Coordinates of C-alpha atoms in Angstrom, one line a residue:
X1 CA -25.2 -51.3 -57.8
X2 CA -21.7 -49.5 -57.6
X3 CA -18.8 -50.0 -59.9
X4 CA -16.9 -52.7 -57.9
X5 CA -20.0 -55.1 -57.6
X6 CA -20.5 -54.4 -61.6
X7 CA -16.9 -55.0 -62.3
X8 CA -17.0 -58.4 -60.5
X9 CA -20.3 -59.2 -62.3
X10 CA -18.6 -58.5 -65.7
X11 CA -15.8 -60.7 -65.0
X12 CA -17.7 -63.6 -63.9
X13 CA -20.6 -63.8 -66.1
X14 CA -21.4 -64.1 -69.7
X15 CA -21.9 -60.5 -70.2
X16 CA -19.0 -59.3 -72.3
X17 CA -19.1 -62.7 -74.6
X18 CA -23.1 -61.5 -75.3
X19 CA -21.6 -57.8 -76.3
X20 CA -19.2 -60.0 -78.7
X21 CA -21.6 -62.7 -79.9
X22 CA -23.6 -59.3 -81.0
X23 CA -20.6 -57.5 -82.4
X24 CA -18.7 -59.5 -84.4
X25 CA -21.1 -61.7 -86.3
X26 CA -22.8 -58.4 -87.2
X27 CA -19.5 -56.6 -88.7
X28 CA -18.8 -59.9 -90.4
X29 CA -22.4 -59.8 -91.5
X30 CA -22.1 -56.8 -93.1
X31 CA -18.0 -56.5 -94.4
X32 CA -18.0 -60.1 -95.6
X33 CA -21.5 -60.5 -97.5
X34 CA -21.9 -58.3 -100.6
X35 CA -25.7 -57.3 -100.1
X36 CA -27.8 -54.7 -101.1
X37 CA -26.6 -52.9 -97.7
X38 CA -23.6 -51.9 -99.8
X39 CA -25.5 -50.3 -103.1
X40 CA -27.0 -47.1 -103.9
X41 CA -28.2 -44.2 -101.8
X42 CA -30.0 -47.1 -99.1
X43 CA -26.3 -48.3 -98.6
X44 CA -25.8 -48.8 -94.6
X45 CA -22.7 -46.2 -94.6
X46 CA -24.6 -43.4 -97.1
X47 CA -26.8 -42.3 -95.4
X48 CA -27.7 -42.2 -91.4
X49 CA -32.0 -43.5 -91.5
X50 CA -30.6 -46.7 -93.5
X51 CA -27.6 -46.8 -91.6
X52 CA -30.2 -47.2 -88.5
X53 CA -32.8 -49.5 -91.0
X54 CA -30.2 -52.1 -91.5
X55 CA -28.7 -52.1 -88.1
X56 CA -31.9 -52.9 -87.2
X57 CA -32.5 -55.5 -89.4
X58 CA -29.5 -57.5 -88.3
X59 CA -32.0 -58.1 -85.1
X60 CA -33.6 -61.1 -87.2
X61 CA -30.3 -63.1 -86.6
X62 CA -29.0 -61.1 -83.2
X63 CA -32.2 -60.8 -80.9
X64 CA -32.2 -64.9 -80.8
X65 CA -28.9 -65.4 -79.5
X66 CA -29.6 -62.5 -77.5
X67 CA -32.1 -64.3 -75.9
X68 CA -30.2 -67.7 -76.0
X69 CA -27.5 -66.1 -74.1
X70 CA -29.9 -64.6 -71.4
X71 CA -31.0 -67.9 -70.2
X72 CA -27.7 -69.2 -70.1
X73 CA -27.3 -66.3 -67.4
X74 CA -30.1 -67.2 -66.1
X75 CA -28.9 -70.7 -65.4
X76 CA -25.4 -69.6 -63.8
X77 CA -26.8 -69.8 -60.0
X78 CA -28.5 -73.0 -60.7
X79 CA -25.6 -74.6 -62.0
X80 CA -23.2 -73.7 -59.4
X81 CA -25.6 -75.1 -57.1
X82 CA -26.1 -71.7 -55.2
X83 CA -29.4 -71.3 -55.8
X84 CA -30.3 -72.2 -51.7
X85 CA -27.3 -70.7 -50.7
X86 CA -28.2 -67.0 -52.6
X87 CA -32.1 -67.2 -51.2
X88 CA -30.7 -67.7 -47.6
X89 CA -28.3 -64.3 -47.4
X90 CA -30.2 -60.7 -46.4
X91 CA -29.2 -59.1 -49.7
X92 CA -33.2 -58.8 -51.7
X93 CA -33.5 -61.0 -55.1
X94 CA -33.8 -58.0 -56.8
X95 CA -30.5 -56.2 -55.7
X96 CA -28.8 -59.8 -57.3
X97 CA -30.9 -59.2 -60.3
X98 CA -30.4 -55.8 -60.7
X99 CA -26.7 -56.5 -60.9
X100 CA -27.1 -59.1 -63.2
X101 CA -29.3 -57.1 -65.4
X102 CA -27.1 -54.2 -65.0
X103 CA -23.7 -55.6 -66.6
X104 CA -25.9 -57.5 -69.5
X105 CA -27.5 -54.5 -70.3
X106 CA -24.4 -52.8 -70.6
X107 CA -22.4 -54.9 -72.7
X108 CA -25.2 -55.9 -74.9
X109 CA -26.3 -51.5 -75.6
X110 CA -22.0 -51.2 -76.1
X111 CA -22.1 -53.4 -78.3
X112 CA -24.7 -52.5 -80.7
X113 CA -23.8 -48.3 -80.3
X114 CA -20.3 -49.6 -81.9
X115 CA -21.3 -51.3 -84.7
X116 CA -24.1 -48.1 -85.1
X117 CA -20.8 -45.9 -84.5
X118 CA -18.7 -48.1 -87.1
X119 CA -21.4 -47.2 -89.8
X120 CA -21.8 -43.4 -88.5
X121 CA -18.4 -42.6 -89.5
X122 CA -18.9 -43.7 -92.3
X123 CA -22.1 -42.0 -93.4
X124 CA -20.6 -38.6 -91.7
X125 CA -18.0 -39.3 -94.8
X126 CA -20.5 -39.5 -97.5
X127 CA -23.4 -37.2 -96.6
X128 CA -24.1 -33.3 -96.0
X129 CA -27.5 -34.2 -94.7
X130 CA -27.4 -35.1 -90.9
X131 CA -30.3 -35.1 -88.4
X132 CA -31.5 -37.3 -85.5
X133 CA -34.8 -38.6 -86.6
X134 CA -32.5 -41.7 -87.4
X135 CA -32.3 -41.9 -83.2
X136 CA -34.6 -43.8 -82.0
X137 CA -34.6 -45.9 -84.6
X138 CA -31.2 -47.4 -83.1
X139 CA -32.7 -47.0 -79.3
X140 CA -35.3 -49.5 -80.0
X141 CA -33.2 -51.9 -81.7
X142 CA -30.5 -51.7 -78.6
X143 CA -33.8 -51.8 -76.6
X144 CA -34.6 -54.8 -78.1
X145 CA -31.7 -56.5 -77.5
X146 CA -31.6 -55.9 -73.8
X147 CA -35.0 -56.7 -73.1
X148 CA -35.0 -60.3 -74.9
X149 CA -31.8 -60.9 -73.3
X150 CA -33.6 -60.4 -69.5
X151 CA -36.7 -62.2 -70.8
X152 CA -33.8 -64.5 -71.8
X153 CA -32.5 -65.0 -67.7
X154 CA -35.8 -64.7 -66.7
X155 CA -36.9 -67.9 -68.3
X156 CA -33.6 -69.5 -67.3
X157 CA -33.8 -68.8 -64.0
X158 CA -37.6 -70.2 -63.7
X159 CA -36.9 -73.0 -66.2
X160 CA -33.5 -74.2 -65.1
X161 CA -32.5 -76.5 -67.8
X162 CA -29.7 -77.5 -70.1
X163 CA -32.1 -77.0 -72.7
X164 CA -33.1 -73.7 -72.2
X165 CA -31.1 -71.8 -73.7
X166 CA -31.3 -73.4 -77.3
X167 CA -34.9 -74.0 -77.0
X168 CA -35.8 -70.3 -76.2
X169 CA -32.8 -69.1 -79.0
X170 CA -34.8 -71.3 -81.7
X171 CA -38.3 -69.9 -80.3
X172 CA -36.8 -66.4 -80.9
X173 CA -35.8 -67.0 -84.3
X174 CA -39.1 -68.5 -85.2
X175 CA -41.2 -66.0 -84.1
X176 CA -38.9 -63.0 -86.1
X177 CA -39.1 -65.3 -89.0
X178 CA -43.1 -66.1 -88.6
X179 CA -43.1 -62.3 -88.3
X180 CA -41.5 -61.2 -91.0
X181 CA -42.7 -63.4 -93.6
X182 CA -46.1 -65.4 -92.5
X183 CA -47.8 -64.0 -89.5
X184 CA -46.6 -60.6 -90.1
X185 CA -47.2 -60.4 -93.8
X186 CA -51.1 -59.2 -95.3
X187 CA -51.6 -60.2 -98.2
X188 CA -53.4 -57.3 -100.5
X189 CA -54.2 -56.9 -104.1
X190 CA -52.6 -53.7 -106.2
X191 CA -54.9 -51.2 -108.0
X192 CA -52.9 -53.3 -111.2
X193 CA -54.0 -56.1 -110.5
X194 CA -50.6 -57.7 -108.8
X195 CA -50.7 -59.6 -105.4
X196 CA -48.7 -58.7 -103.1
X197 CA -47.9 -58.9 -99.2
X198 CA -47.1 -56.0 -97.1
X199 CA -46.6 -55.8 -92.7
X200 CA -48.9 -55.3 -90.7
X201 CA -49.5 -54.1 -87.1
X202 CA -48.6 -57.8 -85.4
X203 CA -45.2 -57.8 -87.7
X204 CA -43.9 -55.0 -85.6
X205 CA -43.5 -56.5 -82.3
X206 CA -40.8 -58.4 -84.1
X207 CA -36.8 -56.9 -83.7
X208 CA -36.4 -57.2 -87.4
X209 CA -37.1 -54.2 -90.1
X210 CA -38.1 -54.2 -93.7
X211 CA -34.9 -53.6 -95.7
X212 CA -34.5 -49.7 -96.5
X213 CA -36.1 -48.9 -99.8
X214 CA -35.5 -45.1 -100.0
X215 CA -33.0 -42.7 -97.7
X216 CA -35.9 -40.4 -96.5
X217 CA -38.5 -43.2 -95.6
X218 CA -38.6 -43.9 -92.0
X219 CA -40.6 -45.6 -88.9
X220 CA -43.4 -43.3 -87.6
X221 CA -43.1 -42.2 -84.0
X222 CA -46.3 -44.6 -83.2
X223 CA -44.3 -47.1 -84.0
X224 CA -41.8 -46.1 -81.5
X225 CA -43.6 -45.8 -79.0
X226 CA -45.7 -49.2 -79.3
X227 CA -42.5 -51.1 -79.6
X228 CA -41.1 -49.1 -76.4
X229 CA -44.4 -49.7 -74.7
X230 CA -44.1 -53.8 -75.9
X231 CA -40.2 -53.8 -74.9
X232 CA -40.7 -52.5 -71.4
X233 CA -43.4 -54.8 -70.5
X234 CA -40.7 -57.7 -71.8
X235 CA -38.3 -56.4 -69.4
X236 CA -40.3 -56.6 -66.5
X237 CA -41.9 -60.0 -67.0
X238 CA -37.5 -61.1 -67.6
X239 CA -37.0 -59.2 -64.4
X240 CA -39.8 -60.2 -62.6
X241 CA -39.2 -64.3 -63.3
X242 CA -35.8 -63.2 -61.9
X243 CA -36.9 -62.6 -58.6
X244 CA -39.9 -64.9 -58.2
X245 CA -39.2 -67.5 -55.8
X246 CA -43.3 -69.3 -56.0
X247 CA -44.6 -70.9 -59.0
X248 CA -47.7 -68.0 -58.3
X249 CA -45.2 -65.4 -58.5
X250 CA -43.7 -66.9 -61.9
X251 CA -47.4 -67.0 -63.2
X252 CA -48.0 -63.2 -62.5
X253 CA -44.7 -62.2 -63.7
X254 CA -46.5 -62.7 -66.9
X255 CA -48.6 -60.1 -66.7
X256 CA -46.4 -57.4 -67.5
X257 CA -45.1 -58.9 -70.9
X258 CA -49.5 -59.7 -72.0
X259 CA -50.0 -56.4 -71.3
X260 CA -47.2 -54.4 -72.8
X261 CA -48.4 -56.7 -76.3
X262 CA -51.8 -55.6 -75.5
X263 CA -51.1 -51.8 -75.8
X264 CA -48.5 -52.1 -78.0
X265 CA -50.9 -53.5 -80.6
X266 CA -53.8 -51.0 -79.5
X267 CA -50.9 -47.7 -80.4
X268 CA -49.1 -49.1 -83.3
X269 CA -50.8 -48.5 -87.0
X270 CA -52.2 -51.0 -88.6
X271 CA -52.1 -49.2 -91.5
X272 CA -48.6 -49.8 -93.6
X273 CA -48.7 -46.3 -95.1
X274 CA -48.5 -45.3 -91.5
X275 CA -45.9 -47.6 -90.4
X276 CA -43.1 -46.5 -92.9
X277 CA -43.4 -42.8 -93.3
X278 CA -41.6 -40.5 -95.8
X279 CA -39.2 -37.9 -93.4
X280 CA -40.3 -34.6 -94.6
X281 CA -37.4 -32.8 -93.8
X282 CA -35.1 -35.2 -95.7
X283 CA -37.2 -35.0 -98.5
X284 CA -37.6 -31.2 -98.9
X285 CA -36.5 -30.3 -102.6
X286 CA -33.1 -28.5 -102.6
X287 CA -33.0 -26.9 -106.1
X288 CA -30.9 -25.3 -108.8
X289 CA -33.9 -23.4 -111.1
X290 CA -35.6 -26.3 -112.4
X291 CA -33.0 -29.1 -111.0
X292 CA -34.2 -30.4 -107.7
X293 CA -33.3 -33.0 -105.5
X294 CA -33.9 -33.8 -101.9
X295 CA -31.8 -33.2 -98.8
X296 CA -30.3 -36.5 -98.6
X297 CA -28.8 -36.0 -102.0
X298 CA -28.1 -32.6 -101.7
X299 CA -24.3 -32.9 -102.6
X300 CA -25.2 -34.7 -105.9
X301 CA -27.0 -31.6 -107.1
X302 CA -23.8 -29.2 -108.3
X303 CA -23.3 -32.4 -110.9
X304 CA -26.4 -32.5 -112.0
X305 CA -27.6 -29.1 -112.2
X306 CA -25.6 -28.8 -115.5
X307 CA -26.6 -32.1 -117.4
X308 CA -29.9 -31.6 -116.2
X309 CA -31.0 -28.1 -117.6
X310 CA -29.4 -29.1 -120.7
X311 CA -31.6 -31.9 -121.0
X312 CA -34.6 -29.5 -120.6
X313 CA -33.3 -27.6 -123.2
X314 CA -32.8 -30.1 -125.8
X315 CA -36.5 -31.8 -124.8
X316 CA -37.9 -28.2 -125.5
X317 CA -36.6 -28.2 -128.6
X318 CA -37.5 -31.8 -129.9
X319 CA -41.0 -32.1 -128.1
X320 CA -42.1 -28.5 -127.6
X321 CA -44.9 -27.5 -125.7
X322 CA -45.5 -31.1 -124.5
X323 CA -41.9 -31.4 -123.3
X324 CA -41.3 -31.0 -119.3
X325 CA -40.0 -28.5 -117.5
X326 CA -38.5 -29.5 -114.5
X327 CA -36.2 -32.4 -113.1
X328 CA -36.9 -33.5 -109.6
X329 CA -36.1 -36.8 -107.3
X330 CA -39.1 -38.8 -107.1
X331 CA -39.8 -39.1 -103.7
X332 CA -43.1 -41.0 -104.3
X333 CA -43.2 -44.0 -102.5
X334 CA -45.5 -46.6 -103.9
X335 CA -46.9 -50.3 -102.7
X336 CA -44.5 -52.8 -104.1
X337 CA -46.0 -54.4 -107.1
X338 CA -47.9 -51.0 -108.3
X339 CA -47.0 -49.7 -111.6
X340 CA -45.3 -46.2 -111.6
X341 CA -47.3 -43.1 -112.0
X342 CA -45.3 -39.9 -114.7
X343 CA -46.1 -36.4 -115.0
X344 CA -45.5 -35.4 -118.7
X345 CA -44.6 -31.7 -117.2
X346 CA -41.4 -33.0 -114.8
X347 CA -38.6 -35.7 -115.2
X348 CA -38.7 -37.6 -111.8
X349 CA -35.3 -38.9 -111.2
X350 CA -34.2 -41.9 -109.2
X351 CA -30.5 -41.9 -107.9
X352 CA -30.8 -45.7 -107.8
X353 CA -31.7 -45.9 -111.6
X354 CA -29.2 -48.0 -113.1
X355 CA -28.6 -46.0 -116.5
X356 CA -28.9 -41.8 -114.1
X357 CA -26.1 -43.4 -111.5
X358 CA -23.8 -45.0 -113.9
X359 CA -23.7 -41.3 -116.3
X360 CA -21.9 -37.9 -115.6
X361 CA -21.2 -35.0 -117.4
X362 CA -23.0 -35.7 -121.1
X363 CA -23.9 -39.3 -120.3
X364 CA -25.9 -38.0 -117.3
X365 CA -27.7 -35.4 -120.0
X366 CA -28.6 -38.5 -122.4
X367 CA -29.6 -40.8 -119.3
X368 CA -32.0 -37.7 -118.4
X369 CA -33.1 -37.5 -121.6
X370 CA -33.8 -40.7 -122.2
X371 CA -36.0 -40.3 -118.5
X372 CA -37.8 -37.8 -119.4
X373 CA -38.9 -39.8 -122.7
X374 CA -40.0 -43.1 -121.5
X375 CA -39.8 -42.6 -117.6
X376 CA -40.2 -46.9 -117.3
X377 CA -43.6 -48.5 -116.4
X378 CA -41.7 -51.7 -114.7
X379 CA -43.5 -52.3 -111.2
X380 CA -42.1 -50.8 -107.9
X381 CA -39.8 -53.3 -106.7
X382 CA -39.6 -55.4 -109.9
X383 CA -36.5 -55.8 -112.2
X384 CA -36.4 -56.3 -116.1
X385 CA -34.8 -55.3 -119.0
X386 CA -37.0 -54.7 -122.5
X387 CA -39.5 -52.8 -124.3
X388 CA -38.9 -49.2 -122.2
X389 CA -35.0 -49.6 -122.0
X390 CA -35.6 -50.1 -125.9
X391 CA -37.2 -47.4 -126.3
X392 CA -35.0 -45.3 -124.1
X393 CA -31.9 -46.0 -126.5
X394 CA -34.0 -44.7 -129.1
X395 CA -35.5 -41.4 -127.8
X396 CA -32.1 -40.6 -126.6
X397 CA -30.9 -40.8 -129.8
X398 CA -33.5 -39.2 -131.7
X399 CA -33.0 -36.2 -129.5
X400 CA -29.7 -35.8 -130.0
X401 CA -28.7 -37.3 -133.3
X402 CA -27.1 -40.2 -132.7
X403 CA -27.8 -44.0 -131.5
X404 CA -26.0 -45.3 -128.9
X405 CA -26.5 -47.9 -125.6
X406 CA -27.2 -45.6 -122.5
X407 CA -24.0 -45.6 -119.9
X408 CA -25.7 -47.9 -117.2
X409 CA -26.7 -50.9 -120.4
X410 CA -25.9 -54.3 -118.5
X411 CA -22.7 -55.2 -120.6
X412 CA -24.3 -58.3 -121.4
X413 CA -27.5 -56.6 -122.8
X414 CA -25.3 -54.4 -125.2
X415 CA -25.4 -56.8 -128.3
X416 CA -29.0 -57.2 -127.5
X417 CA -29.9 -53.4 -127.4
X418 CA -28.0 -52.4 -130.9
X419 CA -29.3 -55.8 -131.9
X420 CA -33.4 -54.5 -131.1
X421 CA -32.8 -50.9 -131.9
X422 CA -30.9 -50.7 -134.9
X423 CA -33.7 -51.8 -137.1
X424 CA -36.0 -50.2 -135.6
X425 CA -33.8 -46.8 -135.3
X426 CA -33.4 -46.5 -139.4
X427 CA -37.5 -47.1 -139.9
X428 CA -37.8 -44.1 -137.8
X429 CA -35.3 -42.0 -139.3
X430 CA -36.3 -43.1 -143.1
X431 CA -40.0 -40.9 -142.2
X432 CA -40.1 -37.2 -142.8
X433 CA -39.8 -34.6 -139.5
X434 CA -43.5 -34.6 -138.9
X435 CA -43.6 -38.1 -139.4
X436 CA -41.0 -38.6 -137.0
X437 CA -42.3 -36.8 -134.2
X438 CA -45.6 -37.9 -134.6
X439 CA -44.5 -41.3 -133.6
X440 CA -42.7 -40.2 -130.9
X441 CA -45.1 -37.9 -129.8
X442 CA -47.3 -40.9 -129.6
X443 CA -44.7 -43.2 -127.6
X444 CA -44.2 -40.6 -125.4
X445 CA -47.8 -40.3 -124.5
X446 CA -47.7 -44.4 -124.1
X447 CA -44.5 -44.4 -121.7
X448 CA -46.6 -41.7 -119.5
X449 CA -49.6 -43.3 -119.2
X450 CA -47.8 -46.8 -119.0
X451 CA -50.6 -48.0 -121.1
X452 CA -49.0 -49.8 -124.2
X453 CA -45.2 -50.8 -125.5
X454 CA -43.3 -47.3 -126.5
X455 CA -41.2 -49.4 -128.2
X456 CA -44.1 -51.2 -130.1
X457 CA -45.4 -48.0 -130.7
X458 CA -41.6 -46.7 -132.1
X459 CA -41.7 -50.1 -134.4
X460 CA -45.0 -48.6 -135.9
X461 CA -47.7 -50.9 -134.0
X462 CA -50.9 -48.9 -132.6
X463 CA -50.3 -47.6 -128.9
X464 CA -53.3 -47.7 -126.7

């Protein structure tokens, strides 16, 4: 295939409308919707693994059309009426094909690199971090894109009808959505007692990604390679259905697609913890004494080395002995659903924390405080406001005289928190010292064991 025949092929088939049917829903997707895509450290332009994670994502709504617009290529000889014609001439099937295949290929791999490249410079803005393990993340998704678009002409080409096209598009989109919420979903029980549903092995021979949930969490290279392994076996069955002339030779052209699915499900995890996999480099602690965060948020540290080892100082002198030492990013990651596990020894700090992102400069030190004080027992992945941001307010205050909502207090919760902690704020402060800090000696103990309500236990119930 040289650059002339390519250059004709471009101009006369539906190859550059694919690369745009790709492209511009998928900008639109992403500048016109307001999504979590655009919040926090997992935003798609902060950082370059969610950058690739979302991308990626945006296969549950491209890799149909993809595929929809592969048949219609597939149908262009067909309806032209050319079909005899082509089979008569000297030139092999798969020289045609190859050209076909070619310019697709092409505009469909241009087209998702540019949207990748419209995020990149972004993230190249916002980050000091930058490494490739985000790579091949992005390979498999273009990967993905080109091999359901050949599947796409292959199935066009042996099934030459109008309806085609939006019957295989439609088939896509099922099977990303059975994937990625049915047939791709276990359904497994917390050590809490919560249900909950999390992927499994069959869920990743779907184009789609589970949204990004921290910047160092990644796909495990057994993943990659049993999604390659599944992708090239897709190609060559779309290839192969290209050239076949007999129904016999449609029927084996099957083969190739069974069997990539067959060793693509025999190499990829079935284990979740193994499927998304924390990136040890990007989470490697990048301290300040006892202020650490990880790489990915290494140029937040110089603004929170400060706030933070005041904080320790002030929790050493209210809690003593029993008060931590240390401030790092929590780079746990935990089933969605499970309740949170504290050390009483180190504040773990999440960037993505409502009340730490909204504070700088003395706000961030009472947002740490109030951290290190009731870290939060609310589920991984849950949302609420109550009892802990309660008793957050409170432990803030006691620490460093004064009551006052915490920076990142929903506005609309503000009447509601003074409201709550008022009362309770003037009981406490009524006791003598030791009276005092034996109650919130003993919330503390409750918010770190997540056993009991620290603010029940501030009000003077019994903590557990």
């Amino acid at each position: 295939m040289n650059s002339r025949v390519l250059r004709i092929e471009l101009r006369r088939s539906v190859a550059p409308w694919a690369g745009l049917v790709v492209l511009v829903p998928a900008l639109a997707f992403l500048y016109l919707l307001n999504g979590a895509w655009w919040s926090g450290t997992t935003a798609w332009t902060a950082q370059w693994t969610p950058l690739a994670l979302w991308t990626r994502s945006l296969l549950f709504y491209l890799w149909p059309l993809a595929v929809g617009l592969g048949a219609l290529q597939g149908l262009r000889d067909h309806r032209s009426k050319m079909s005899e014609l082509l089979t008569s001439t000297p030139r092999p099937a798969r020289h045609r094909a190859a050209t076909l295949v070619g310019a697709t290929a092409i505009t469909l791999a241009s087209a998702f690199a540019f949207l990748v490249l419209v995020g990149g410079v972004q993230v190249l803005a916002h980050t000091e971090y930058t490494h490739l393990g985000w790579l091949p993340i992005s390979l498999v998704g273009a990967l993905f894109l080109v091999a359901g678009a050949v599947l796409g002409m292959g199935a066009g080409r042996a099934l030459p009808s109008p309806l085609t096209p939006p019957a295989l598009a439609m088939g896509a989109f099922v099977f990303t959505a059975l994937m990625h919420m049915s047939l791709g979903r276990t359904e497994t029980e917390t050590t809490d007692g919560f249900t909950n549903t999390e992927p499994n092995r069959i869920s990743l021979l779907s184009p789609t990604v589970e949204e990004a949930r921290e910047a160092f969490v990644t796909l495990s290279a057994s993943v990659h390679v049993g999604q390659t392994i599944w992708l090239l076996g897709m190609t060559a069955t779309g290839f192969a259905l290209l050239v076949a002339a007999t129904p016999r030779a449609r029927l084996t052209a099957l083969t190739p697609v069974l069997a990539g699915a067959a060793i693509a499900l025999l190499v990829l995890p079935a284990d979740p913890g193994r499927m998304y996999v924390v990136d040890k480099d990007a989470a490697e602690p990048v301290c300040d004494g006892p202020v650490c965060v990880t790489k990915t948020q290494q140029a937040r540290l110089a603004g929170l080395a400060g706030p933070g080892k005041e904080a320790l100082r002030l929790l050493h002198g209210s809690l003593g002995a029993q008060a931590p030492v240390s401030i790092r990013e929590n780079t746990a990651v935990l089933p969605e659903g499970s309740t949170p596990r504290w050390s009483g020894k180190t504040v773990l700090l999440d960037f993505d924390d409502d009340i730490v992102a909204a504070a700088k400069g003395e706000e961030l030190t009472r947002a740490l405080i109030a951290k290190g004080m009731v870290p939060g027992c609310t589920p991984v992945g849950w949302s609420g406001f109550g009892g802990d941001e309660y008793a957050q307010t409170i432990a803030a205050g006691w620490v460093l005289g004064d009551l006052k909502p915490l920076r990142g207090t929903p506005a609309n919760m503000r009447h509601e928190v003074e409201s709550e902690t008022r009362p309770v704020w003037k009981k406490l402060k009524a006791l003598p010292r030791a009276g005092q800090l034996s109650r919130i000696n003993a919330m503390h103990a409750a918010a770190l064991s997540c056993e009991g309500d620290p603010f029940e236990v501030l009000s003077g119930g019994a903590s557990r």
